[in-house]
Every structure is written in C-alpha cells, then in structure tokens.
CSV table of C-alpha atoms in Angstrom, one decimal:
chain,number,residue,atom,x,y,z
Y,482,MET,CA,-12.7,-48.3,63.3
Y,483,LYS,CA,-10.9,-45.1,62.1
Y,484,ARG,CA,-8.0,-47.0,61.2
Y,485,PHE,CA,-10.2,-49.5,59.2
Y,486,ASN,CA,-11.8,-46.5,57.5
Y,487,LEU,CA,-8.3,-45.4,56.5
Y,488,LEU,CA,-7.4,-48.6,55.1
Y,489,LYS,CA,-10.5,-48.6,53.1
Y,490,ARG,CA,-10.0,-45.0,51.7
Y,491,LEU,CA,-6.4,-46.0,50.8
Y,492,PHE,CA,-7.2,-49.3,49.4
Y,493,HIS,CA,-9.7,-47.5,47.2
Y,494,LEU,CA,-6.6,-45.0,46.1
Y,495,VAL,CA,-4.2,-47.8,45.5
Y,496,PHE,CA,-6.9,-49.8,43.5
Y,497,LYS,CA,-7.8,-46.8,41.3
Y,498,LEU,CA,-4.3,-45.4,40.8
Y,499,LYS,CA,-3.4,-49.1,39.4
Y,500,TYR,CA,-6.1,-49.3,36.8
Y,501,SER,CA,-6.7,-45.4,36.2
Y,502,GLY,CA,-7.2,-44.9,32.5
Y,503,SER,CA,-7.3,-48.6,31.7
Y,504,TYR,CA,-10.1,-49.9,29.5
Y,505,LEU,CA,-10.0,-53.4,30.8
Y,506,GLY,CA,-8.9,-52.6,34.4
Y,507,ILE,CA,-8.9,-55.8,36.6
Y,508,LEU,CA,-9.8,-58.1,33.7
Y,509,TRP,CA,-6.2,-57.9,33.0
Y,510,SER,CA,-5.4,-60.0,36.0
Y,511,PHE,CA,-7.3,-62.7,34.3
Y,512,PHE,CA,-5.6,-62.7,30.9
Y,513,ASN,CA,-2.2,-62.8,32.5
Y,514,PRO,CA,-2.4,-66.3,34.3
Y,515,ILE,CA,-4.5,-67.6,31.4
Y,516,ILE,CA,-2.2,-66.8,28.8
Y,517,MET,CA,0.7,-68.2,30.8
Y,518,ALA,CA,-1.0,-71.3,31.5
Y,519,VAL,CA,-1.7,-71.9,27.8
Y,520,ILE,CA,2.0,-71.1,26.8
Y,521,PHE,CA,3.4,-73.4,29.6
Y,522,THR,CA,1.2,-76.2,28.2
Y,523,ILE,CA,2.2,-75.6,24.5
Y,524,VAL,CA,5.9,-75.1,25.3
Y,525,PHE,CA,6.5,-77.9,27.8
Y,526,LYS,CA,4.2,-80.5,26.4
Y,527,TYR,CA,5.0,-80.5,22.9
Y,528,ILE,CA,8.4,-78.6,22.5
Y,529,LEU,CA,10.5,-78.9,25.5
Y,530,LYS,CA,9.7,-82.1,27.2
Y,531,ILE,CA,10.8,-82.1,30.8
Y,532,GLN,CA,11.1,-85.3,32.9
Y,533,VAL,CA,8.9,-84.1,35.5
Y,534,GLU,CA,5.2,-85.3,35.5
Y,535,ASN,CA,2.8,-82.7,34.3
Y,536,PHE,CA,5.5,-80.0,34.3
Y,537,PRO,CA,3.2,-77.3,33.1
Y,538,LEU,CA,1.1,-77.2,36.2
Y,539,PHE,CA,4.1,-77.8,38.4
Y,540,LEU,CA,5.8,-74.7,37.1
Y,541,PHE,CA,2.5,-72.5,36.8
Y,542,SER,CA,1.6,-73.3,40.6
Y,543,GLY,CA,5.1,-72.1,41.7
Y,544,ILE,CA,5.1,-69.0,39.3
Y,545,VAL,CA,1.8,-68.0,40.8
Y,546,ALA,CA,3.1,-68.0,44.3
Y,547,TRP,CA,6.4,-66.3,43.1
Y,548,ASN,CA,4.6,-63.5,41.3
Y,549,PHE,CA,2.6,-62.7,44.2
Y,550,LEU,CA,5.5,-62.2,46.2
Y,551,SER,CA,7.7,-60.5,43.6
Y,552,ALA,CA,4.7,-58.0,42.7
Y,553,ASN,CA,4.4,-57.2,46.4
Y,554,LEU,CA,8.0,-56.4,46.7
Y,555,ILE,CA,8.4,-54.4,43.5
Y,556,ASN,CA,5.3,-52.4,44.3
Y,557,SER,CA,6.3,-51.7,47.9
Y,558,CYS,CA,9.4,-50.0,46.8
Y,559,PHE,CA,7.3,-47.3,45.3
Y,560,THR,CA,4.3,-47.3,47.8
Y,561,PHE,CA,5.7,-44.3,49.5
Y,562,ILE,CA,7.5,-42.1,46.9
Y,563,LYS,CA,4.4,-42.4,44.5
Y,564,ASN,CA,2.2,-41.0,47.1
Y,565,HIS,CA,4.4,-38.1,48.1
Y,566,GLU,CA,1.5,-35.8,47.6
Y,567,ILE,CA,-0.2,-36.8,50.7
Y,568,ILE,CA,2.9,-37.8,52.7
Y,569,GLN,CA,4.3,-34.5,52.4
Y,570,LYS,CA,1.4,-32.8,53.7
Y,571,ILE,CA,-0.3,-35.2,56.1
Y,572,LYS,CA,0.8,-37.1,59.2
Y,573,PHE,CA,-0.6,-40.4,59.3
Y,574,ASP,CA,0.2,-44.3,59.5
Y,575,TYR,CA,2.1,-44.6,56.3
Y,576,GLU,CA,2.4,-48.2,56.6
Y,577,MET,CA,-1.2,-48.4,55.9
Y,578,LEU,CA,-0.3,-47.5,52.2
Y,579,LEU,CA,1.7,-50.4,52.1
Y,580,MET,CA,-1.0,-52.7,53.7
Y,581,ALA,CA,-3.6,-51.4,50.9
Y,582,GLU,CA,-1.1,-52.1,48.3
Y,583,ILE,CA,-0.7,-55.6,49.5
Y,584,ILE,CA,-4.5,-56.1,49.7
Y,585,VAL,CA,-4.8,-55.0,46.0
Y,586,ASN,CA,-2.1,-57.7,45.0
Y,587,THR,CA,-3.8,-60.5,47.1
Y,588,ILE,CA,-7.0,-59.8,45.0
Y,589,ILE,CA,-5.0,-60.5,42.0
Y,590,PHE,CA,-3.3,-63.4,43.7
Y,591,ALA,CA,-6.9,-64.8,44.4
Y,592,ILE,CA,-7.8,-64.6,40.7
Y,593,ASN,CA,-4.6,-66.3,39.8
Y,594,LEU,CA,-5.4,-69.1,42.3
Y,595,LEU,CA,-8.7,-69.3,40.6
Y,596,ILE,CA,-7.2,-70.1,37.2
Y,597,LEU,CA,-4.7,-72.4,39.0
Y,598,THR,CA,-7.5,-74.4,40.3
Y,599,LEU,CA,-9.0,-74.7,37.0
Y,600,PHE,CA,-5.7,-75.6,35.5
Y,601,SER,CA,-5.3,-78.4,38.0
Y,602,PHE,CA,-8.8,-79.6,37.6
Y,603,VAL,CA,-8.1,-79.7,33.7
Y,604,SER,CA,-4.9,-81.6,34.5
Y,605,GLY,CA,-6.8,-84.4,36.3
Y,606,VAL,CA,-5.7,-83.3,39.8
Y,607,LYS,CA,-8.1,-83.9,42.5
Y,608,ILE,CA,-7.7,-81.2,45.3
Y,609,SER,CA,-7.8,-82.6,48.7
Y,610,LEU,CA,-9.9,-80.7,51.1
Y,611,ILE,CA,-7.8,-81.7,54.1
Y,612,ILE,CA,-4.5,-80.7,52.6
Y,613,PHE,CA,-6.1,-77.5,51.5
Y,614,LEU,CA,-7.1,-76.4,54.9
Y,615,ILE,CA,-4.0,-77.1,56.4
Y,616,HIS,CA,-1.4,-75.8,54.1
Y,617,PHE,CA,-3.6,-72.9,52.4
Y,618,PRO,CA,-3.9,-70.8,55.3
Y,619,LEU,CA,-0.3,-71.3,56.4
Y,620,MET,CA,1.0,-70.4,52.8
Y,621,LEU,CA,-1.0,-67.4,52.5
Y,622,ILE,CA,-0.2,-66.0,56.0
Y,623,MET,CA,3.6,-66.6,55.3
Y,624,LEU,CA,3.5,-64.8,52.0
Y,625,LEU,CA,1.4,-62.0,53.3
Y,626,LEU,CA,3.9,-61.4,56.4
Y,627,LEU,CA,7.0,-61.9,54.3
Y,628,SER,CA,5.7,-59.3,51.7
Y,629,TYR,CA,4.7,-57.1,54.4
Y,630,SER,CA,7.8,-57.1,56.4
Y,631,PHE,CA,10.3,-57.3,53.7
Y,632,GLY,CA,8.1,-54.6,51.6
Y,633,LEU,CA,8.1,-52.2,54.6
Y,634,ILE,CA,12.0,-52.3,54.7
Y,635,LEU,CA,12.1,-51.7,51.0
Y,636,ALA,CA,9.5,-48.9,51.0
Y,637,SER,CA,11.2,-47.2,53.8
Y,638,ILE,CA,14.8,-47.2,52.7
Y,639,THR,CA,13.6,-46.3,49.0
Y,640,VAL,CA,12.4,-42.9,50.5
Y,641,PHE,CA,16.2,-42.1,51.4
Y,642,ILE,CA,18.0,-44.2,48.7
Y,643,ARG,CA,16.4,-44.2,45.3
Y,644,ASP,CA,18.6,-47.1,44.2
Y,645,ILE,CA,16.7,-49.7,46.1
Y,646,PRO,CA,14.2,-50.5,43.4
Y,647,HIS,CA,17.0,-51.3,41.0
Y,648,PHE,CA,18.7,-53.3,43.6
Y,649,THR,CA,15.3,-55.1,44.3
Y,650,GLU,CA,15.0,-56.2,40.7
Y,651,ILE,CA,18.2,-57.8,40.6
Y,652,PHE,CA,17.8,-59.3,44.0
Y,653,LEU,CA,14.6,-60.8,43.1
Y,654,THR,CA,16.1,-62.4,40.0
Y,655,ILE,CA,18.8,-64.1,42.1
Y,656,TRP,CA,16.2,-65.1,44.6
Y,657,LEU,CA,14.0,-66.8,42.1
Y,658,TYR,CA,16.8,-69.1,41.1
Y,659,VAL,CA,17.6,-70.1,44.7
Y,660,SER,CA,13.9,-70.9,45.2
Y,661,PRO,CA,12.4,-74.1,43.9
Y,662,VAL,CA,10.1,-72.6,41.2
Y,663,PHE,CA,11.6,-74.0,38.0
Y,664,TYR,CA,13.2,-77.2,39.5
Y,665,VAL,CA,11.8,-79.9,42.0
Y,666,PRO,CA,13.3,-79.7,45.5
Y,667,SER,CA,14.3,-83.4,45.2
Y,668,MET,CA,16.8,-82.3,42.5
Y,669,ILE,CA,18.9,-80.3,44.9
Y,670,PRO,CA,22.1,-81.7,46.3
Y,671,ASP,CA,21.9,-82.2,50.3
Y,672,LYS,CA,24.9,-79.8,50.8
Y,673,ILE,CA,23.2,-76.9,49.1
Y,674,MET,CA,19.7,-77.9,50.7
Y,675,THR,CA,21.3,-77.1,54.2
Y,676,PHE,CA,21.4,-73.4,53.0
Y,677,LEU,CA,18.3,-73.3,51.0
Y,678,ILE,CA,16.1,-74.1,53.8
Y,679,TYR,CA,16.6,-70.6,55.2
Y,680,ASN,CA,14.9,-69.2,52.1
Y,681,PRO,CA,11.7,-68.1,53.6
Y,682,VAL,CA,9.8,-68.8,50.4
Y,683,PHE,CA,10.6,-72.2,50.3
Y,684,TYR,CA,7.8,-73.8,52.4
Y,685,PRO,CA,5.1,-71.5,50.5
Y,686,LEU,CA,6.5,-72.9,47.3
Y,687,ILE,CA,6.1,-76.5,48.6
Y,688,ALA,CA,2.7,-75.8,50.2
Y,689,ILE,CA,1.1,-74.4,47.0
Y,690,ARG,CA,2.5,-77.7,45.0
Y,691,LYS,CA,1.0,-79.9,47.9
Y,692,ILE,CA,-2.5,-78.3,47.3
Y,693,PHE,CA,-2.8,-77.7,43.5
Y,694,TYR,CA,-0.3,-80.4,42.2
Y,695,GLN,CA,-0.6,-83.1,45.0
Y,696,LYS,CA,3.0,-83.8,45.1
Y,697,ASP,CA,5.8,-81.6,46.6
Y,698,PHE,CA,9.0,-83.8,46.0
Y,699,ALA,CA,10.3,-82.7,49.4
Y,700,GLY,CA,9.3,-85.4,51.7
Y,701,ASP,CA,8.4,-84.6,55.3
Y,702,ASN,CA,8.8,-80.7,55.4
Y,703,TRP,CA,7.6,-79.3,58.7
Y,704,ASN,CA,11.1,-78.4,59.8
Y,705,ILE,CA,11.3,-76.2,56.7
Y,706,PHE,CA,8.1,-74.7,57.7
Y,707,TRP,CA,9.5,-73.8,61.1
Y,708,ILE,CA,12.8,-72.5,60.0
Y,709,ASN,CA,11.0,-70.4,57.2
Y,710,LEU,CA,8.4,-69.1,59.8
Y,711,GLY,CA,11.6,-68.1,62.1
Y,712,VAL,CA,13.3,-66.3,59.3
Y,713,ILE,CA,9.9,-64.4,58.4
Y,714,ILE,CA,9.4,-63.3,61.9
Y,715,GLY,CA,12.9,-62.2,62.1
Y,716,ILE,CA,12.4,-60.0,59.1
Y,717,PHE,CA,9.1,-58.6,60.6
Y,718,VAL,CA,11.0,-57.5,63.6
Y,719,LEU,CA,13.5,-55.9,61.6
Y,720,SER,CA,11.0,-54.2,59.5
Y,721,ILE,CA,9.3,-52.5,62.5
Y,722,ILE,CA,12.5,-51.2,63.9
Y,723,VAL,CA,13.5,-49.7,60.3
Y,724,TYR,CA,10.1,-48.2,59.9
Y,725,LYS,CA,9.9,-46.7,63.5
Y,726,LYS,CA,13.5,-45.1,62.8
Y,727,THR,CA,12.9,-43.7,59.4
Y,728,GLU,CA,9.1,-42.8,59.4
Y,729,LYS,CA,9.4,-39.3,61.0
Y,730,HIS,CA,11.9,-38.2,58.2
Y,731,PHE,CA,9.4,-39.2,55.3
Y,732,PRO,CA,7.7,-36.0,54.6
Y,733,GLU,CA,11.0,-34.3,54.2
Y,734,TYR,CA,12.7,-36.8,51.8
Y,735,VAL,CA,9.8,-38.5,50.0
C,131,MET,CA,-6.3,-23.1,76.0
C,132,ASN,CA,-4.1,-23.4,72.9
C,133,LYS,CA,-0.6,-22.2,72.8
C,134,ILE,CA,2.6,-22.3,70.6
C,135,VAL,CA,6.2,-22.1,71.9
C,136,VAL,CA,8.9,-22.0,69.3
C,137,LYS,CA,12.4,-22.0,70.8
C,138,ASN,CA,15.6,-21.5,68.9
C,139,ILE,CA,14.7,-23.5,65.8
C,140,SER,CA,17.2,-23.9,63.0
C,141,LYS,CA,16.7,-25.9,59.9
C,142,SER,CA,18.9,-26.7,56.8
C,143,PHE,CA,18.4,-28.6,53.6
C,144,LYS,CA,20.7,-30.6,51.6
C,145,LEU,CA,21.0,-29.0,48.1
C,146,LYS,CA,22.4,-31.8,46.2
C,147,ASN,CA,22.0,-35.6,46.3
C,148,LYS,CA,25.4,-37.5,46.5
C,149,ARG,CA,26.3,-40.0,43.8
C,150,PHE,CA,28.9,-42.9,44.3
C,151,TYR,CA,31.6,-40.6,42.8
C,152,ASP,CA,30.9,-37.6,45.3
C,153,ILE,CA,31.8,-39.8,48.2
C,154,GLY,CA,34.1,-37.8,50.5
C,155,LYS,CA,32.9,-34.6,49.3
C,156,GLU,CA,31.3,-32.2,51.7
C,157,THR,CA,27.5,-32.2,51.3
C,158,ILE,CA,26.4,-28.7,50.3
C,159,LYS,CA,23.8,-27.4,52.7
C,160,LYS,CA,21.6,-24.4,53.0
C,161,GLU,CA,20.6,-22.9,56.2
C,162,ILE,CA,17.0,-22.0,55.8
C,163,LEU,CA,16.0,-21.1,59.5
C,164,LYS,CA,18.9,-20.0,61.6
C,165,ASP,CA,17.6,-19.0,65.0
C,166,ILE,CA,13.9,-18.5,65.5
C,167,SER,CA,11.9,-18.1,68.6
C,168,PHE,CA,8.5,-17.0,69.5
C,169,GLU,CA,5.3,-17.7,71.4
C,170,VAL,CA,1.7,-17.7,70.2
C,171,ASN,CA,-1.2,-17.5,72.7
C,172,HIS,CA,-4.9,-18.5,72.4
C,173,GLY,CA,-6.8,-16.0,70.4
C,174,GLU,CA,-4.2,-14.7,68.2
C,175,ILE,CA,-4.0,-14.5,64.5
C,176,ILE,CA,-0.4,-14.3,63.5
C,177,GLY,CA,0.6,-13.0,60.1
C,178,ILE,CA,3.9,-14.3,59.0
C,179,ILE,CA,5.6,-12.3,56.4
C,180,GLY,CA,8.9,-12.5,54.5
C,181,PRO,CA,10.5,-12.5,51.1
C,182,ASN,CA,10.6,-15.5,48.8
C,183,GLY,CA,12.9,-18.2,50.3
C,184,SER,CA,13.0,-16.9,53.7
C,185,GLY,CA,11.6,-20.1,55.1
C,186,LYS,CA,8.1,-19.2,56.0
C,187,THR,CA,6.6,-22.5,54.7
C,188,THR,CA,9.6,-24.4,56.2
C,189,LEU,CA,8.5,-23.0,59.7
C,190,LEU,CA,5.0,-23.9,59.2
C,191,LYS,CA,6.0,-27.3,58.2
C,192,ILE,CA,8.1,-27.7,61.3
C,193,ILE,CA,5.2,-26.5,63.7
C,194,SER,CA,2.8,-29.0,62.0
C,195,ASN,CA,5.5,-31.7,62.7
C,196,LEU,CA,6.1,-32.7,59.2
C,197,LEU,CA,9.8,-31.5,59.3
C,198,LEU,CA,12.1,-32.0,62.2
C,199,PRO,CA,14.3,-29.2,63.1
C,200,ASP,CA,18.0,-29.6,63.2
C,201,SER,CA,18.0,-28.0,66.7
C,202,GLY,CA,15.7,-26.2,68.9
C,203,ASN,CA,12.3,-27.3,70.0
C,204,ILE,CA,8.6,-26.7,69.9
C,205,ASP,CA,5.6,-27.0,72.4
C,206,ILE,CA,2.3,-27.0,71.0
C,207,LYS,CA,-1.2,-27.3,73.0
C,208,GLY,CA,-4.2,-28.0,70.9
C,209,LYS,CA,-5.4,-29.9,67.8
C,210,ILE,CA,-3.4,-28.9,64.9
C,211,SER,CA,-4.9,-28.8,61.5
C,212,PRO,CA,-2.9,-30.0,58.3
C,213,MET,CA,-1.2,-27.1,56.6
C,214,LEU,CA,-3.5,-25.5,54.1
C,215,ASP,CA,-1.8,-24.5,50.9
C,216,ILE,CA,-2.8,-25.0,47.3
C,217,GLY,CA,-1.8,-28.7,47.2
C,218,ILE,CA,-3.1,-29.4,50.8
C,219,GLY,CA,-2.5,-33.1,50.5
C,220,PHE,CA,-5.1,-34.1,48.0
C,221,HIS,CA,-4.3,-36.6,45.3
C,222,PRO,CA,-4.5,-35.3,41.8
C,223,GLU,CA,-5.7,-38.7,40.6
C,224,LEU,CA,-8.9,-38.8,42.8
C,225,THR,CA,-12.1,-36.6,42.2
C,226,GLY,CA,-12.9,-33.9,44.8
C,227,ARG,CA,-15.6,-36.1,46.3
C,228,GLU,CA,-13.1,-39.1,46.9
C,229,ASN,CA,-10.3,-36.5,48.2
C,230,ILE,CA,-12.6,-35.2,50.8
C,231,SER,CA,-13.3,-38.9,52.1
C,232,LEU,CA,-9.6,-39.7,51.9
C,233,PHE,CA,-8.4,-36.4,53.6
C,234,CYS,CA,-10.9,-37.1,56.5
C,235,ALA,CA,-9.5,-40.6,56.8
C,236,LEU,CA,-6.0,-39.5,56.8
C,237,ASN,CA,-6.8,-37.2,59.5
C,238,GLY,CA,-8.1,-39.9,61.8
C,239,GLN,CA,-11.8,-38.9,61.1
C,240,ASN,CA,-14.6,-41.4,60.0
C,241,GLU,CA,-16.4,-41.0,56.7
C,242,PRO,CA,-18.5,-37.9,56.8
C,243,ASP,CA,-22.3,-38.6,56.5
C,244,VAL,CA,-24.2,-37.4,53.5
C,245,LYS,CA,-25.5,-34.2,55.2
C,246,ARG,CA,-21.9,-33.4,56.2
C,247,PHE,CA,-20.9,-34.1,52.8
C,248,GLU,CA,-23.3,-31.7,51.4
C,249,GLN,CA,-22.6,-29.0,54.0
C,250,MET,CA,-18.9,-29.1,52.8
C,251,ILE,CA,-19.7,-29.1,49.2
C,252,GLU,CA,-22.0,-26.1,49.6
C,253,PHE,CA,-19.2,-24.3,51.8
C,254,SER,CA,-16.7,-24.7,49.0
C,255,GLY,CA,-19.1,-23.3,46.4
C,256,LEU,CA,-18.0,-25.9,43.9
C,257,SER,CA,-20.5,-27.4,41.5
C,258,GLU,CA,-21.6,-31.0,41.4
C,259,GLU,CA,-19.8,-31.4,38.1
C,260,THR,CA,-16.7,-29.9,39.4
C,261,ILE,CA,-16.7,-32.1,42.7
C,262,SER,CA,-16.9,-35.1,40.5
C,263,GLN,CA,-13.8,-34.3,38.4
C,264,LYS,CA,-10.2,-35.3,39.1
C,265,PHE,CA,-8.2,-32.9,41.4
C,266,LYS,CA,-5.6,-32.5,38.9
C,267,TYR,CA,-7.9,-30.7,36.4
C,268,TYR,CA,-8.9,-28.1,39.4
C,269,SER,CA,-7.7,-24.4,39.0
C,270,SER,CA,-5.7,-23.2,41.7
C,271,GLY,CA,-8.8,-21.3,43.1
C,272,MET,CA,-10.9,-24.4,43.0
C,273,LYS,CA,-8.2,-26.4,44.8
C,274,VAL,CA,-8.1,-23.8,47.8
C,275,ARG,CA,-12.0,-23.7,48.0
C,276,LEU,CA,-12.1,-27.4,48.5
C,277,GLY,CA,-9.2,-27.3,50.8
C,278,PHE,CA,-10.9,-24.6,53.0
C,279,SER,CA,-14.1,-26.5,53.5
C,280,THR,CA,-12.4,-29.9,54.5
C,281,ILE,CA,-10.1,-28.0,56.9
C,282,ALA,CA,-13.1,-26.3,58.4
C,283,PHE,CA,-14.9,-29.6,58.7
C,284,LEU,CA,-12.0,-31.2,60.9
C,285,LYS,CA,-12.5,-28.2,63.5
C,286,PRO,CA,-9.0,-27.6,64.2
C,287,GLU,CA,-7.8,-25.6,67.1
C,288,ILE,CA,-4.6,-24.6,65.5
C,289,VAL,CA,-4.8,-23.4,61.8
C,290,LEU,CA,-1.9,-23.1,59.5
C,291,LEU,CA,-2.5,-21.4,56.2
C,292,ASP,CA,0.2,-21.0,53.6
C,293,GLU,CA,-0.1,-18.4,50.9
C,294,ILE,CA,-3.7,-19.2,50.1
C,295,ASN,CA,-4.9,-15.7,49.6
C,296,ALA,CA,-2.6,-15.3,46.5
C,297,VAL,CA,-4.7,-17.3,44.2
C,298,GLY,CA,-8.1,-16.6,42.9
C,299,ASP,CA,-9.9,-13.3,41.4
C,300,ILE,CA,-10.9,-10.4,43.4
C,301,SER,CA,-14.2,-11.7,44.1
C,302,PHE,CA,-12.7,-14.9,45.4
C,303,GLN,CA,-10.3,-13.3,47.5
C,304,GLU,CA,-13.0,-11.2,49.2
C,305,LYS,CA,-14.6,-14.6,49.9
C,306,THR,CA,-11.6,-16.2,51.3
C,307,ARG,CA,-11.2,-13.3,53.5
C,308,ASP,CA,-14.4,-13.8,54.9
C,309,LYS,CA,-13.9,-17.5,55.4
C,310,ILE,CA,-10.5,-17.1,56.9
C,311,ARG,CA,-12.1,-14.6,59.5
C,312,GLN,CA,-14.8,-17.3,60.1
C,313,LEU,CA,-12.2,-20.2,60.6
C,314,ALA,CA,-10.2,-17.9,62.7
C,315,LYS,CA,-13.2,-17.2,64.9
C,316,ASN,CA,-14.0,-20.8,65.4
C,317,SER,CA,-10.3,-22.0,66.2
C,318,GLY,CA,-8.0,-20.9,68.9
C,319,ILE,CA,-5.0,-19.9,67.0
C,320,MET,CA,-4.2,-19.1,63.4
C,321,LEU,CA,-1.0,-18.8,61.6
C,322,VAL,CA,-1.2,-17.3,57.9
C,323,VAL,CA,1.9,-16.9,55.7
C,324,SER,CA,1.4,-14.2,53.3
C,325,HIS,CA,3.5,-11.7,51.1
C,326,ASP,CA,0.3,-9.5,51.1
C,327,VAL,CA,1.1,-6.8,53.7
C,328,ASN,CA,-2.3,-5.2,53.6
C,329,PHE,CA,-3.8,-8.6,54.1
C,330,VAL,CA,-2.0,-9.2,57.3
C,331,LYS,CA,-2.7,-5.7,58.5
C,332,ASP,CA,-6.3,-6.2,57.9
C,333,LEU,CA,-6.8,-9.8,59.5
C,334,CYS,CA,-3.8,-10.5,62.0
C,335,THR,CA,-3.7,-9.3,65.6
C,336,ARG,CA,0.1,-9.7,65.4
C,337,ALA,CA,2.8,-10.2,62.8
C,338,ILE,CA,6.3,-11.7,62.6
C,339,ALA,CA,8.6,-10.9,59.9
C,340,ILE,CA,11.2,-13.4,58.8
C,341,THR,CA,14.2,-12.4,56.7
C,342,ASP,CA,17.4,-14.4,56.3
C,343,GLY,CA,16.6,-17.1,58.7
C,344,TYR,CA,15.9,-14.7,61.7
C,345,VAL,CA,12.9,-12.9,63.2
C,346,LEU,CA,13.2,-9.5,62.0
C,347,ALA,CA,10.2,-8.0,63.8
C,348,ASP,CA,7.5,-9.5,66.1
C,349,ASP,CA,4.9,-6.7,67.1
C,350,LYS,CA,1.6,-5.2,65.8
C,351,PRO,CA,1.0,-5.8,62.3
C,352,GLU,CA,1.3,-1.9,61.3
C,353,ILE,CA,4.9,-1.7,63.0
C,354,VAL,CA,6.1,-5.1,61.5
C,355,SER,CA,5.1,-4.2,58.0
C,356,TYR,CA,6.5,-0.9,58.3
C,357,LYS,CA,10.0,-2.4,59.3
C,358,TYR,CA,9.5,-5.2,56.9
C,359,LEU,CA,8.9,-2.8,53.9
C,360,ASN,CA,11.9,-0.9,55.0
C,361,TYR,CA,14.0,-3.9,55.1
C,362,MET,CA,12.9,-4.8,51.4
C,363,ARG,CA,13.6,-1.4,50.3
C,364,GLU,CA,17.2,-1.8,51.5
C,365,HIS,CA,17.7,-5.2,50.1
C,366,LYS,CA,15.8,-5.1,46.8
C,367,ASP,CA,18.7,-5.9,44.8
C,368,GLU,CA,19.6,-9.2,46.8
C,369,LYS,CA,19.4,-12.5,45.0
C,370,ILE,CA,17.7,-15.5,46.7
C-alpha cells in the first residue's frame, strides 16, 4: 500500500516533468504516430514502392513497438541523474522511479496502439480476437520486462559513468537494424537467423505484426518466443544484481 | 531509547573525474573526515560547529546513511529523519503541496489526509497562494518553513538539521528557534549543524567542534565554543 502510494506520487512527478511548460501536453503523443502513419502511406504507396504487401502498415506496426522500447531505454538512462534532488537527500526504492517512467511511456504506447488499430482498420485488416488475446499480453509483458531490466542496468551505470546515454544511442541504432523492423523475417538468410533469434525484441515484433498486420513472415515461432523469454529473464537477473550492488552509492555520485 | 554511536569514521571524495586520457594517472582525492568518533544518547541536542569545508554536512549525510564512510562504523537506534537543509529533497518543478505528498511517499508514509495537510500548512505559515506555487520559486526562508513542517509530521526520533537557522529575517529566525525547540522536545535526539556559536550555546545540551577532519572538542557548548573560537583566531588566514 505504501509502495503503491510511492509509485503513484512518482508517476505524478514523471508525468508532470515530461509535459511541464508544454501547451499541448499529452496531445503530442497523438500527433506523432498520426503524422508518421500519413508519411509512411505517402512515401511507400506512391514514391518508394516496396514489394511487401501493405508495407506502410507493416513498417508502422514495427516502429510502434520499437519506439516504445527505445524510448524506455533512452529515458531510463536519465531517470536517476535527472532526479538527483530527491536521491541525494532521501533514501527510498530508487527503482520505483524507473517503474514510473516506464508506466508513463506505456500510456504513450497505448495511444500509439490505438492509432495502429485505426490504421489497420483503414487498411482493411480484420483484427482477430483470438490472436489478440494470445499474443498481445505476451508481447506487452516481454516489452515491459525487457525495458525494465535493461533500463535498470543503464540507469544504474549512468550514475557512475555518464557516457552510457551516448553509448545507448549508438547501441539502439545497431539494435534497430538487427531487428525485423524495416525488413520481413523471411528475407533473413538462415545462417544469420540462427543468431538473430537471440535478439529479445524479435518475438514482440513478430507478435505485433500477427495482431495488427495479420501476417508475420516467420512461420511457426514459439521457439523464438521461448528463446527471447530466456534472454529477457537473464537480463532481468543481471539487472537485479547490478542494481543491488550500485544502489547504495547513488546519493554520492548522482 | 535512541542512541547514535559513531566510531572512527573517515571519508574522502574524488576531486576530479577521469577522462580516457587520464587513465593511469593517480586519482586526486580529498580527505574530508579523517577520524571522527562520538556517542549521542537519548535526550541530547548536539550542536556541530566547524569552519566551512570541515565536513559537518558530510558527517550528517553519513549518519543519515546517504553516504558510506570509507572506514569506521556507525550504530543507530531509532527512526532517523531525512536531513533537513534548504533543499531537503523537494523537487523544484513541483508545487509545495505536491512536494509534501511526494516527500511523505518517499519516506514510506501514506498520503496525509486533508486535516493533516491543513495542520502542516498552518504550521509552516505559508499562504494558500505560496503552497500552490512551484518549489523553485520559493525563497530560502519559505523552503525551510515547508521543510520544517513536513519533517515534524514524520515524527522522527532522530532529527538532523543542517544550517537552517542561517536563512530568513530576524523574526523568522526567532520563529525557527522556537520550532527547533518544539521539534527537539518531541524527538529523542537532535543534531544541529551551525556556524552560529550563540545559537548552539542557546539551544544545545552539548557541542562538538570539527576542524580539519578531526574532533577538536566535545563538551558543554560554552567550553566547546570557547575552544573553537580560539582555534579560529589562530587559523583565520588559512585557505580552505
């Protein structure tokens, strides 16, 4: 109950900081995906014709999932150092700050998913309830757990090494290209595929396409799900170790 | 019964961050606390005095478990309050009211109810208009007032105050003095960092002077302040 109260107050803080001084506030989270969807449609329907069925929707669904993850990771780098005023003075469960940050991003993700649903509706895709019920919770849980674990590692190390945000930016660029966001999984040669299935964002990207695009180009993919889940749990365990080891030094270095 | 035992504490800080071209060079460190030991018993109000940069705040931070000492150990019995100084741990972007809620939550309390809220705001002497303003627009005096009332609400057994009597006008200083007394009466132990020797003589039951990382004197406030003023007279030209 007290932990919930803390999370509520921290959520309020993070939310307020995100939109403080902005006129449109959370409305920005609607404009962004709408404009992106419009641009994709114009570019890939009329200018760059790609040989993938309904490519704008394919790309948009991938980008929505990717942006959620990358926003979480970039924000988490700054979560602790940005709130040094309170960390320097009060002992509390610092990881709750990261949770609050991820919850705020999840709200924005939900808005993006709403636009995505509209987009697939406009594109003539009928979303199947069964596929949604199976894959959506799994995708969401995996993205959240991955964001939290990886984010906690980044946030904790950034307190001591301020190069981490710069590193994360480059790392995310590389990661984006080894994830099936721009290309379909069936294009990947088998040799490379044996490595790519360890990419923990692989299944979530397949799942979001299954739901909102009705095609995933990956065939039977439950083995990818289990491998991804294993990798994510590994990162989670590592993040707990890193956090427990570093947390007591935060007030001095933050 | 609350008690603080501080034993052979030392603490140093890195002065410069290393860059990649500094690898192999020695890290420049400054020893702030060299060897500090003392004990505080229930019912005592301790004044900690010392020149700028002598490590008074560092000592309070170590006692409140925010900083880890390089060596030595600390034993504390009692619920310790967050260290009260001008910043206190309020967020500059939140209003006074929001900060009270956040502060209580951060210290493991539930949201104060409306009645409590009103009592706290009443106690702080801040107007409704001020309390709805962002904390960053507060004057130092307002910040301390708000800090005081929230700390008092937490009902701590051990209170740590850092240099809070230095701000505000004369009438405000009078008021804080009364409030500090009130807070001291309601709690078990109070540690007050101050430059103001008269303030310490007036309020405290015992004083500790810290100079150059060591305990210079630990005795009745009159004796300690006499020794401290003598020390300061001898060292007045020293740079920190």
